[in-house]
Amino acid sequence: MSCIYLPWSTSRARQRGAERARQNRAEIVRELSWGRVSRRDLIKMGLFTGAGMLVRVGGLNPFVADASADTAGVPRSPLFGVQPFSQPMPRFDVLQRYPLSRLTPSPQAEANETLIPVDQALGGGYGPCEGRPPGPVWAHQRYSDCKPRICCEATQAPATTNFSYNPQVASSLNSGIDPTQGLPPRFHPGLPNQNANSVWTFNGTIPPKLVQARYGEPLLFRHHNGLPADVRQNGGFGRHTISTHEHNGHHGAENDGFTGAFFFPNQFYDYHWPIVLAGHYSVNTAATDRMASSPDGSGGLMNVAGDWHETMSTHWFHDHMFSFTSQNVYKGNAAMFNIYSGLDRGNEEIDDGVNLRLPSGTAKDWGNLDYDVNLMLADKAFDRDGQLTFDIFNFDGFVGDVMTVNLAANPFFEVERRKYRFRILNASVARFFKVALANASGVAQPIVQIANDGNLLPNPVRLFELDEQGIAERYDIVIDFSQYALGDKLHLVNLAEHWDPENGTLNGKKPIADLTMAAALSGTSPDPCVGRFLEFRVVRNPARPDVSRVPATLIPNPDLTGIPVARERTFVFGRDAAQTSSDPIASAIGPWGIGTDGGIMKAADFGRLSAAPRFGTREIWHLVNDGAGWDHPIHIHFEEGQILARNGSLSNVPFTERGRKDVYRLRPKGTVTLTMQFRDWGGMFMEHCHNTTHEDNAMLLRWEINQGGEPFLSPLPTPIPTPQGVRFQSPDEILPTAL
Ligand SMILES: [Cu+2]
């Protein structure tokens, strides 16, 4: 079921009908989101087909009084007269870093099993204060080697006003926003404040949060769950259980936000992010290579172990709750994570032969944000009262009709006449972007792409439009505003159109067309998120000369030629998956699924083991899209890989994908061949589509790193969390080719 936003010219009667239909659908959505009914129940009741379509049952439907509940049209989001580019874009809200002694109780290697009372809404009794699965298998791996030195703490919480906004830059570098005034939870000053349960974010506030960390300084992120204990208190969508995935963290699985290792309201989960270079325990172990290094806090370098070619920069972290990721991320469970290194230290002045001196700032030894700006792009939709809304009956992919940057609708951002780095994240549910920069005359301007996903490219690539950017992909770019005049306005423009003329809908399965700049700016696209979405206003000359650089060589790829390929595996991504498991907790219903090594297409079961590479080896994985009607941005957790071929040939891999990656867009009918290593850590990880609608329904599988001995005995028991404690069960299934 695709999304149709009815044009403003639609008759009032039809708009009223559509609004009524949306409300009726919302009732079913609520029942489903509360867990009072499962997708499996709905199929049994005949409300839902296996392919995920809501069927027309009229009066037979216990939740819907009106057969028009499956009407495909929904009204456009009301904008209350708000004009584009009429509010400043807030910079990210930086989470404070603290010494570890701040945390009470103190963190520990194994989950803290101290009992606390459990809310009656969650069954009452007592349960552990930490939701992490207990025991040695889920203990922080190599905890004594990588003892956390600092911590950050945040609480997932209903929306509230932000009275502690800390962008870590002066107001002049934040388009004049005064952080002391308090930021209400709203997407624009002209739009209504969001109700507490319409938006659930880190600390309940906007803007989105940023964590800054550096190599060689392990970080403990304590995530509290402050969401309502009553599952019905969710504003119509969103689940109060969460699991936090540090996207492409090279960590042990216990810190990876495994989809089945979720935790409950009033619990916390200690995520240990050791922040080590891949190869930490096998390459440059004596830390003698100065290129493998991190800022020491006083202008120098501290060497770290591992392969410096694996240095990472731009991550994000977000919810990974099984079957509910799309709702929870959309509702606000998304943050960014900048990792600093000797190469990419966030100081543009230090000239030590290692520092690449990318645009950032000079005041601090590392992590200057003055000219290093995180941008989180996401499309949203609002109900008639202006509250955030979501449709979980859309199984193709939910797309919204209001474009937001850093959770602000169509904002402006003031810039100085100098170079800026922008770390662009696609945090949508199902929408792809294709970003270009337009000057006031609508002419495309040059952009230099320096990174793809978490990784700086081997060489910067100069472009007039970026590639299509799939969900969860990050593109770091540099824009040089020194070539523009004071008073100039430029715009970031989205060229990727999801409008499908064949059935007159916004199609969430893939972008349908890449428009030219002229077409995108013409205002004629039926897709409301095409066109200008962020305005740059050139307001000042820089107070200090711009000493930043974009060197011709950034980070060359690691050399894998000497590492044998232990195994090849093939994963086919498609529709009409079978669910061969009846596990009530660990399995989900399709229609999306993954076929492994020639086996049938299966819907997700986090109790099923689909692949188990041996610890310390390298493999080649073939990802295959079995259809032309959809695109899947596939995320493989754990260690970044290299794309060896698209559709069979390296020549099909653009230069912007020649570095390391963690999301691999399949493109319609496309294939990607990649190579990955399985080093340093073990446990259970995931591979899934990052169109989170596809992921939740149920294009996801579990794989494990098998060390051939304790604690990573293969297969690992599956955790089954409850508020009163996590139990373990044997895997539901082990695919014959897994081990
Ligand atoms: Cu997909």
XYZ file of C-alpha atoms and ligand atoms in Angstrom:
740
model
C 0.000 0.000 0.000
C 1.643 3.168 -1.100
C 1.214 6.666 0.155
C -0.867 9.157 -1.730
C -0.855 12.651 -0.392
C -3.953 14.238 -1.851
C -3.190 17.484 -3.664
C -4.438 20.678 -2.039
C -6.934 21.011 -4.898
C -8.743 17.790 -3.912
C -12.422 18.318 -3.063
C -13.198 18.966 0.595
C -15.459 15.925 0.676
C -12.671 13.628 -0.454
C -10.233 15.215 1.973
C -12.714 14.667 4.820
C -13.159 11.051 3.736
C -9.429 10.561 3.658
C -9.018 12.061 7.103
C -11.751 9.741 8.440
C -10.012 6.816 6.779
C -6.722 7.795 8.321
C -8.319 7.952 11.748
C -9.844 4.514 11.254
C -6.538 3.109 10.121
C -4.947 4.797 13.113
C -7.157 2.725 15.414
C -5.777 -0.493 13.961
C -2.308 0.984 14.064
C -2.793 1.679 17.745
C -4.006 -1.850 18.489
C -1.027 -3.236 16.629
C 1.431 -0.861 18.236
C 0.109 -1.694 21.716
C 0.626 -5.372 21.072
C -3.069 -6.123 21.793
C -3.136 -7.634 18.325
C -0.212 -8.961 16.269
C 0.270 -8.933 12.539
C -0.219 -12.684 12.740
C -3.605 -12.127 14.475
C -4.653 -9.664 11.805
C -3.849 -12.184 9.102
C -5.882 -14.819 10.964
C -8.786 -12.377 11.233
C -8.544 -11.830 7.516
C -7.715 -8.157 7.905
C -4.321 -8.459 6.422
C -2.901 -10.529 3.633
C 0.415 -12.297 3.907
C 1.722 -9.722 1.467
C 0.964 -7.070 4.026
C -2.125 -5.568 2.463
C -4.935 -4.421 4.690
C -8.082 -5.914 3.191
C -11.506 -4.349 2.889
C -13.790 -5.891 5.495
C -16.014 -3.060 6.542
C -18.285 -3.935 9.446
C -16.539 -7.254 10.038
C -13.479 -5.396 11.166
C -13.458 -5.179 14.967
C -11.330 -2.084 14.878
C -12.787 -0.195 11.974
C -16.319 1.091 11.621
C -15.841 2.205 8.076
C -14.766 0.183 5.061
C -12.942 3.198 3.709
C -10.162 2.422 6.195
C -8.074 1.102 3.360
C -8.590 4.142 1.186
C -5.165 4.850 -0.171
C -5.237 8.645 0.021
C -4.191 10.659 3.037
C -4.485 14.421 3.413
C -1.368 16.549 3.109
C 0.249 17.555 6.372
C -1.167 20.898 7.525
C 1.484 23.618 7.522
C -0.489 26.320 9.348
C 0.720 28.922 6.873
C 4.396 28.263 7.556
C 6.652 29.356 4.704
C 9.897 27.577 3.808
C 13.212 28.989 5.060
C 11.544 30.995 7.807
C 13.296 29.373 10.788
C 16.982 28.845 11.615
C 18.361 25.312 11.466
C 19.487 24.236 14.931
C 22.899 22.610 15.182
C 22.983 19.249 16.976
C 22.739 19.180 20.764
C 26.046 17.780 22.030
C 25.780 15.271 24.861
C 28.053 16.123 27.740
C 31.034 13.813 28.319
C 31.641 12.909 31.955
C 34.177 10.953 33.973
C 33.007 7.419 34.596
C 32.515 8.169 38.303
C 29.311 10.014 37.385
C 27.476 6.750 36.828
C 25.468 5.211 39.664
C 25.504 2.260 39.832
C 29.023 1.844 38.441
C 29.194 0.052 35.118
C 30.444 -3.499 35.111
C 31.510 -6.144 32.609
C 28.422 -8.322 33.013
C 24.883 -6.946 33.073
C 23.800 -5.507 36.419
C 21.170 -7.902 37.760
C 20.164 -5.832 40.796
C 16.412 -6.203 41.148
C 14.077 -3.229 40.977
C 10.268 -3.130 41.126
C 8.543 -3.552 37.767
C 5.566 -1.351 36.878
C 2.186 -3.094 37.077
C 1.651 -2.196 33.411
C 4.622 -4.462 32.651
C 3.439 -7.322 34.819
C 4.691 -6.136 38.195
C 7.070 -8.031 40.432
C 10.815 -7.433 40.170
C 13.266 -7.336 37.314
C 16.910 -6.418 36.700
C 17.841 -2.707 36.606
C 19.914 -3.298 33.460
C 18.170 -4.796 30.434
C 21.320 -6.264 28.901
C 21.148 -10.048 28.705
C 22.948 -11.493 31.737
C 26.017 -13.692 32.018
C 29.412 -14.060 30.385
C 28.264 -14.262 26.744
C 26.779 -10.773 26.978
C 29.567 -9.351 29.159
C 31.534 -6.490 27.625
C 34.273 -8.189 25.634
C 37.855 -7.257 26.441
C 36.513 -4.910 29.086
C 39.784 -4.736 31.008
C 41.780 -3.934 27.822
C 39.325 -1.256 26.816
C 38.179 0.035 30.184
C 35.838 2.976 29.546
C 37.445 6.314 30.358
C 34.486 8.600 29.824
C 30.724 8.261 29.728
C 27.655 9.828 28.220
C 24.189 9.315 29.590
C 20.812 9.876 27.965
C 17.215 8.943 28.639
C 14.766 7.999 25.910
C 11.818 10.124 26.865
C 8.574 11.780 25.761
C 8.821 15.221 24.202
C 9.590 18.195 26.416
C 11.177 21.641 26.138
C 14.961 21.705 25.923
C 16.430 23.970 28.593
C 19.957 22.574 28.328
C 20.700 22.895 24.615
C 24.456 22.818 24.077
C 25.482 23.097 20.412
C 29.149 23.647 21.412
C 29.334 26.634 19.057
C 28.616 30.329 19.489
C 25.173 31.612 18.596
C 26.762 33.418 15.606
C 27.635 29.985 14.172
C 24.133 28.705 14.880
C 22.102 31.185 12.816
C 21.534 33.348 15.885
C 19.727 30.732 17.968
C 19.857 31.629 21.653
C 20.139 28.322 23.508
C 19.141 29.879 26.830
C 15.605 30.579 25.638
C 14.487 26.931 25.725
C 13.577 24.979 22.609
C 10.011 23.654 22.624
C 9.357 20.285 20.943
C 8.151 21.508 17.550
C 9.267 21.287 13.956
C 8.758 25.013 13.349
C 7.736 27.970 15.560
C 4.597 28.221 13.420
C 3.653 24.567 13.931
C 2.038 23.226 17.111
C 4.188 21.881 19.918
C 4.355 18.115 19.759
C 2.460 16.221 22.439
C 4.642 14.323 24.894
C 3.916 10.999 23.215
C 4.029 12.189 19.601
C 7.808 12.426 19.679
C 10.233 10.319 21.721
C 13.839 11.450 21.571
C 17.071 11.287 23.542
C 16.279 13.251 26.728
C 12.901 14.006 25.168
C 14.293 17.067 23.438
C 15.260 18.462 20.082
C 17.549 19.174 18.286
C 18.932 15.675 17.767
C 21.893 14.671 19.920
C 25.552 14.365 18.959
C 28.204 12.348 20.764
C 31.844 13.224 20.137
C 34.489 10.600 20.797
C 38.061 9.843 19.809
C 40.045 6.718 19.166
C 41.899 5.409 22.172
C 39.299 6.693 24.624
C 36.698 3.962 25.213
C 33.282 5.391 25.968
C 30.426 3.997 27.980
C 26.997 5.123 26.802
C 24.367 4.502 29.461
C 20.978 4.580 27.812
C 17.988 4.858 30.160
C 14.524 3.942 29.008
C 12.208 6.676 30.286
C 9.293 5.828 28.019
C 5.789 5.158 29.398
C 5.404 1.726 30.988
C 1.885 1.477 29.559
C 2.401 0.338 25.976
C -0.799 2.185 24.983
C 0.700 5.564 25.867
C 2.449 5.947 22.527
C 0.515 8.590 20.629
C -0.623 5.967 18.123
C 2.735 4.567 17.057
C 6.136 3.701 18.509
C 7.150 0.950 20.915
C 8.417 1.546 24.439
C 11.051 -1.190 24.220
C 14.317 -0.135 22.576
C 17.712 -1.462 21.521
C 20.384 1.049 20.580
C 22.561 0.345 17.573
C 25.756 2.373 17.137
C 25.627 2.144 13.361
C 28.749 0.397 12.148
C 30.441 0.414 15.488
C 33.370 -2.001 15.537
C 32.347 -3.356 18.935
C 31.381 -6.577 20.598
C 27.870 -7.764 19.806
C 26.689 -7.037 23.352
C 27.046 -3.350 22.480
C 25.616 -3.522 18.983
C 21.938 -3.011 19.731
C 20.981 -6.508 18.658
C 17.339 -6.434 17.602
C 16.403 -9.109 20.146
C 18.354 -7.542 23.044
C 15.840 -4.809 23.782
C 15.143 -3.286 27.183
C 12.093 -1.992 29.000
C 10.890 1.255 30.590
C 12.734 2.065 33.817
C 15.710 -0.104 32.831
C 19.052 1.046 31.453
C 21.531 -0.613 29.138
C 25.278 0.053 29.271
C 26.727 0.188 25.779
C 30.521 -0.052 25.782
C 31.982 1.631 22.729
C 35.710 0.849 22.831
C 36.389 2.894 19.651
C 39.247 0.860 18.255
C 40.561 0.654 14.707
C 39.644 -2.585 12.957
C 42.620 -4.896 13.254
C 43.221 -3.698 16.822
C 44.265 -7.182 17.923
C 46.111 -8.255 14.751
C 47.610 -5.226 12.926
C 50.034 -2.651 14.357
C 49.407 -4.190 17.765
C 52.366 -2.359 19.307
C 50.887 0.954 18.121
C 54.097 2.068 16.454
C 52.516 3.544 13.323
C 51.920 7.260 13.878
C 49.193 7.280 11.220
C 47.147 5.103 13.598
C 46.625 7.741 16.236
C 44.283 10.025 18.065
C 44.404 13.592 19.390
C 46.116 13.635 22.800
C 44.241 16.695 24.052
C 47.168 19.086 23.863
C 47.974 19.370 20.179
C 49.867 16.104 19.870
C 49.104 12.513 18.989
C 48.672 9.349 21.005
C 49.294 6.225 18.980
C 46.662 3.486 18.920
C 46.769 -0.121 17.738
C 45.090 -1.329 14.545
C 45.090 -0.485 10.856
C 44.929 3.268 10.218
C 43.310 2.574 6.832
C 40.237 1.527 8.855
C 39.843 4.922 10.546
C 36.181 5.951 10.739
C 34.557 9.352 11.155
C 30.775 9.771 10.836
C 28.456 7.369 12.598
C 24.958 7.571 13.955
C 23.057 5.580 16.534
C 19.420 4.691 16.521
C 16.808 2.217 17.716
C 16.871 -1.361 16.395
C 13.806 -2.792 18.197
C 12.630 -5.928 16.407
C 9.687 -5.117 14.093
C 9.415 -1.562 15.478
C 12.596 0.120 14.256
C 10.863 2.265 11.628
C 8.342 3.679 14.101
C 10.878 4.334 16.818
C 13.526 5.940 14.609
C 10.868 8.073 12.901
C 9.553 9.101 16.325
C 12.958 10.495 17.248
C 15.300 7.682 18.301
C 18.194 8.832 16.093
C 21.418 10.615 17.005
C 24.832 11.151 15.440
C 28.292 10.110 16.581
C 31.441 11.831 15.315
C 34.645 9.862 15.821
C 37.911 11.796 15.816
C 41.380 10.509 14.992
C 44.876 11.755 14.231
C 43.862 11.933 10.575
C 40.478 13.549 11.134
C 40.778 15.385 14.435
C 38.369 18.230 13.919
C 41.100 20.866 14.064
C 42.037 22.508 10.777
C 45.212 24.203 11.946
C 47.426 21.537 13.526
C 50.107 20.701 10.956
C 51.770 17.475 12.081
C 51.962 15.503 8.833
C 49.079 13.247 9.938
C 46.159 15.648 10.375
C 44.223 16.080 7.131
C 43.076 19.519 8.329
C 39.515 19.198 7.111
C 37.176 22.159 7.746
C 36.279 22.292 11.440
C 37.802 25.066 13.559
C 40.872 25.831 15.627
C 39.954 26.682 19.211
C 40.019 23.158 20.611
C 42.615 20.435 20.166
C 39.985 18.197 18.605
C 36.291 18.086 17.847
C 35.777 21.702 16.722
C 32.279 22.022 15.294
C 32.430 25.629 14.084
C 32.650 24.653 10.417
C 31.860 20.945 10.736
C 28.083 20.616 10.637
C 25.918 17.528 11.102
C 22.802 17.452 8.927
C 20.087 14.887 9.612
C 17.615 14.676 6.725
C 14.216 13.102 7.303
C 10.759 13.339 5.772
C 7.857 13.582 8.204
C 4.049 13.727 8.110
C 1.561 15.374 10.451
C -2.069 14.743 11.274
C -4.715 17.416 11.125
C -3.678 18.743 14.538
C -0.075 19.019 13.448
C 1.074 16.022 15.484
C 3.621 13.608 14.034
C 1.859 10.699 12.333
C 2.918 7.371 10.859
C 1.238 4.589 8.901
C 2.436 1.115 9.815
C 0.125 -0.460 7.246
C 2.317 0.812 4.520
C 4.554 -2.196 3.824
C 6.255 -0.796 0.742
C 7.875 2.053 2.620
C 6.494 5.026 4.529
C 7.287 8.389 2.953
C 6.352 11.742 4.417
C 5.470 15.039 2.773
C 7.412 17.522 4.935
C 11.164 17.790 4.635
C 13.129 18.339 7.826
C 16.791 19.016 8.546
C 17.859 18.404 12.161
C 14.118 18.005 12.898
C 13.371 21.531 11.642
C 11.016 21.932 8.673
C 12.753 23.569 5.684
C 15.161 25.752 7.672
C 17.888 28.236 6.763
C 21.503 28.156 7.908
C 23.836 31.155 8.056
C 27.365 30.607 6.746
C 30.618 32.516 6.477
C 32.564 32.951 3.248
C 34.823 29.920 3.728
C 34.873 26.105 3.505
C 32.433 24.002 5.533
C 32.164 20.286 6.069
C 28.653 18.858 6.208
C 28.021 15.342 7.491
C 24.757 14.444 5.764
C 22.738 11.548 7.198
C 19.669 10.096 5.530
C 17.567 9.317 8.630
C 14.336 8.645 6.740
C 12.211 5.532 6.993
C 12.050 4.738 3.278
C 12.925 7.862 1.317
C 16.063 8.217 -0.799
C 17.578 11.635 -1.410
C 19.706 12.971 -4.208
C 21.299 16.192 -3.041
C 22.628 19.047 -5.162
C 23.577 22.659 -4.428
C 21.843 25.435 -6.375
C 22.809 29.090 -6.557
C 20.187 31.845 -6.694
C 19.846 31.377 -10.455
C 19.169 27.672 -10.030
C 22.531 26.611 -11.443
C 24.180 23.543 -9.887
C 27.293 24.405 -7.884
C 30.338 22.213 -7.168
C 30.383 19.966 -4.091
C 33.365 17.912 -2.941
C 32.473 14.559 -1.421
C 35.068 13.409 1.105
C 33.394 10.482 2.854
C 30.836 7.768 2.305
C 29.208 6.186 5.364
C 31.667 6.270 8.248
C 34.698 6.409 6.054
C 36.828 9.068 4.389
C 37.271 8.205 0.709
C 40.686 7.373 -0.794
C 40.371 10.628 -2.761
C 37.885 13.491 -2.678
C 35.403 13.516 -5.566
C 34.157 16.775 -7.111
C 30.510 16.577 -8.165
C 27.602 18.769 -9.241
C 25.095 16.398 -7.681
C 25.605 13.647 -5.126
C 24.634 10.068 -5.857
C 21.251 8.907 -4.619
C 21.617 8.526 -0.852
C 19.914 5.488 0.630
C 18.472 5.302 4.120
C 21.250 5.297 6.769
C 23.963 6.264 4.292
C 26.127 9.213 5.287
C 27.807 11.482 2.762
C 30.351 13.982 4.078
C 30.812 16.901 1.730
C 32.780 20.142 1.614
C 31.236 23.322 0.222
C 33.433 26.368 -0.358
C 31.309 29.467 0.269
C 34.270 31.805 -0.331
C 33.310 31.947 -3.990
C 29.975 33.586 -3.156
C 29.162 37.166 -2.183
C 27.794 38.449 1.096
C 24.025 38.299 0.900
C 23.979 35.373 -1.537
C 21.509 32.581 -0.921
C 22.140 29.010 -2.022
C 20.024 25.925 -1.488
C 20.415 22.237 -0.982
C 17.971 20.661 -3.400
C 16.519 17.137 -3.414
C 16.407 15.719 -6.947
C 15.115 12.222 -6.094
C 11.413 11.823 -6.761
C 9.365 9.013 -5.192
C 6.240 9.869 -7.190
C 5.127 6.890 -9.236
C 3.061 8.063 -12.214
C 1.956 4.502 -13.000
C -0.295 4.277 -9.972
C -0.337 7.888 -8.883
C 1.285 7.313 -5.501
C 4.391 8.199 -3.581
C 6.217 4.907 -3.858
C 8.222 3.852 -0.802
C 9.900 0.939 -2.549
C 12.472 3.000 -4.421
C 13.122 6.435 -5.891
C 11.341 6.566 -9.234
C 13.181 9.379 -11.015
C 16.240 11.573 -10.592
C 15.160 15.001 -11.809
C 17.328 17.635 -13.402
C 18.002 20.705 -11.297
C 15.625 22.729 -13.475
C 12.833 20.183 -13.106
C 13.352 19.877 -9.357
C 13.231 23.661 -8.918
C 10.215 24.129 -11.168
C 7.778 23.355 -8.355
C 5.828 20.946 -10.533
C 6.839 17.644 -8.945
C 3.897 15.839 -7.284
C 6.418 14.706 -4.647
C 6.302 17.357 -1.902
C 9.873 16.600 -0.758
C 11.457 17.348 -4.130
C 13.126 20.744 -4.536
C 14.867 23.182 -2.186
C 14.959 22.004 1.425
C 17.769 23.954 3.144
C 18.766 27.563 2.505
C 22.338 28.752 3.033
C 22.645 32.477 3.701
C 26.127 33.895 3.194
C 26.230 36.427 6.024
C 29.863 37.202 6.942
C 33.490 37.051 6.103
C 35.324 34.726 8.467
C 37.017 36.476 11.384
C 40.123 34.323 10.835
C 41.530 33.123 7.535
C 40.294 29.687 6.460
C 43.311 27.390 6.896
C 41.378 24.180 6.286
C 42.307 21.860 3.421
C 40.885 19.053 1.360
C 44.002 17.018 0.472
C 44.079 14.994 -2.756
C 44.655 11.823 -0.718
C 42.435 11.121 2.257
C 42.451 7.477 3.464
C 43.576 4.783 1.003
C 41.809 1.441 1.308
C 43.399 -1.292 3.398
C 45.325 -3.790 1.290
C 43.545 -7.148 1.445
C 45.546 -8.968 -1.226
C 47.466 -11.036 1.316
C 44.370 -12.183 3.190
C 42.823 -15.413 1.887
C 39.083 -15.549 1.244
C 37.739 -18.176 3.630
C 34.238 -18.381 2.251
C 31.743 -16.863 -0.173
C 28.047 -16.436 0.667
C 25.055 -15.222 -1.320
C 22.056 -13.338 0.047
C 19.010 -12.655 -2.154
C 16.685 -9.815 -1.101
C 13.086 -9.930 -2.249
C 9.383 -10.141 -1.614
C 6.861 -12.862 -0.731
C 9.048 -14.393 1.935
C 7.950 -17.484 3.850
C 8.034 -17.578 7.644
C 9.200 -21.056 8.577
C 9.326 -20.252 12.288
C 6.418 -19.990 14.677
C 8.452 -18.371 17.441
C 6.014 -15.882 18.997
C 8.700 -13.402 20.090
C 11.600 -13.799 17.655
C 9.825 -14.111 14.316
C 8.007 -11.572 12.177
C 5.689 -11.715 9.196
C 6.852 -10.608 5.717
C 6.263 -9.691 2.936
C 9.983 -8.911 2.667
C 12.703 -11.474 3.219
C 16.167 -12.817 2.517
C 17.212 -16.050 0.807
C 20.584 -17.363 1.946
C 22.978 -19.471 -0.154
C 20.319 -20.780 -2.524
C 17.702 -21.434 0.174
C 14.143 -20.135 0.102
C 13.312 -16.507 0.859
C 12.657 -16.291 4.604
C 11.059 -13.630 6.772
C 13.037 -12.498 9.806
C 13.485 -14.609 12.916
C 16.186 -13.353 15.273
C 16.303 -16.862 16.656
C 17.494 -18.184 13.288
C 21.212 -18.346 12.538
C 21.863 -17.679 8.843
C 25.647 -17.289 8.666
C 28.576 -17.848 11.013
C 31.913 -16.656 9.646
C 34.961 -17.887 11.556
C 36.678 -15.346 13.783
C 39.749 -13.808 12.168
C 38.815 -14.614 8.578
C 37.829 -12.667 5.487
C 34.824 -13.559 3.312
C 33.182 -12.375 0.104
C 29.434 -11.779 0.229
C 27.204 -11.450 -2.809
C 24.066 -9.365 -2.283
C 21.390 -9.840 -4.934
C 18.216 -7.842 -5.530
C 15.733 -10.250 -7.058
C 13.374 -7.577 -8.362
C 13.356 -4.413 -10.426
C 10.499 -2.792 -8.526
C 12.457 -1.883 -5.440
C 15.821 -0.720 -4.147
C 17.282 -2.024 -0.897
C 20.000 -0.203 1.063
C 21.506 -3.238 2.827
C 23.346 -2.678 6.096
C 25.750 -5.307 7.370
C 26.714 -4.680 10.965
C 30.145 -4.874 12.579
C 33.012 -4.030 10.207
C 33.082 -1.847 7.144
C 33.547 -3.676 3.831
C 34.799 -2.857 0.372
C 32.654 -3.132 -2.734
C 34.456 -5.361 -5.237
C 31.836 -5.224 -7.984
C 28.411 -3.955 -8.962
C 26.551 -6.171 -11.410
C 29.717 -8.206 -11.769
C 32.250 -5.485 -12.465
C 34.352 -2.989 -10.500
C 33.931 -0.565 -13.378
C 30.287 -0.146 -12.290
C 31.375 1.094 -8.859
C 31.476 4.904 -8.793
C 34.506 6.619 -7.251
C 32.308 7.767 -4.386
C 31.861 4.078 -3.455
C 35.498 3.051 -3.825
C 36.250 3.557 -0.145
C 34.854 1.476 2.684
C 31.096 1.145 3.208
C 28.564 -0.177 5.696
C 25.374 0.299 3.645
C 25.275 -1.296 0.203
C 22.538 -0.057 -2.092
C 21.400 -2.846 -4.338
C 19.544 -0.699 -6.905
C 16.685 -2.321 -8.850
C 17.720 -5.729 -10.217
C 21.256 -4.984 -9.044
C 23.950 -7.017 -7.320
C 26.799 -5.981 -5.061
C 29.856 -8.097 -4.286
C 31.762 -7.044 -1.198
C 34.458 -8.281 1.112
C 34.531 -8.054 4.896
C 36.767 -9.205 7.719
C 35.611 -10.619 11.049
C 38.129 -9.460 13.607
C 38.608 -8.333 17.171
C 35.095 -9.068 18.517
C 32.454 -11.783 18.452
C 28.796 -12.478 19.041
C 25.531 -12.081 17.161
C 25.100 -9.379 14.554
C 22.563 -8.536 11.839
C 22.212 -7.945 8.144
C 19.087 -6.171 6.921
C 17.517 -3.675 4.610
C 17.761 -0.153 6.023
C 14.534 0.860 4.395
C 13.205 0.332 7.908
C 9.727 -0.501 6.593
C 11.309 -3.442 4.767
C 13.472 -4.284 7.780
C 10.466 -4.463 10.119
C 8.461 -6.542 7.619
C 10.785 -8.677 7.732
C 13.986 -8.261 5.709
C 16.503 -9.004 8.431
C 18.718 -11.913 9.427
C 21.080 -12.810 12.242
C 24.649 -13.883 11.714
C 27.370 -14.655 14.234
C 31.088 -14.590 14.521
C 32.129 -18.079 15.521
C 35.427 -18.278 17.353
C 35.261 -22.038 17.627
C 35.320 -21.840 21.417
C 34.128 -19.945 24.458
C 32.484 -17.536 24.838
C 31.468 -17.497 21.194
C 30.316 -21.076 20.992
C 28.228 -21.362 17.919
C 25.351 -21.136 17.860
C 24.701 -18.689 20.646
C 21.495 -18.912 22.671
C 18.826 -16.410 21.644
C 17.974 -13.768 24.260
C 14.255 -13.332 24.979
C 13.850 -10.175 27.069
C 11.008 -9.702 29.557
C 10.596 -6.912 32.133
C 11.300 -9.503 34.848
C 14.543 -10.654 33.192
C 16.024 -12.065 30.015
C 15.670 -15.779 29.358
C 17.636 -17.677 26.742
C 16.477 -20.314 24.282
C 18.164 -22.466 21.661
C 18.162 -21.103 18.127
C 14.888 -21.667 16.285
C 16.811 -22.796 13.234
C 20.368 -23.051 11.927
C 20.604 -22.808 8.161
C 22.578 -25.701 6.635
C 25.135 -23.339 5.074
C 25.567 -21.160 8.159
C 28.544 -22.820 9.814
Cu 14.549 -2.879 1.273
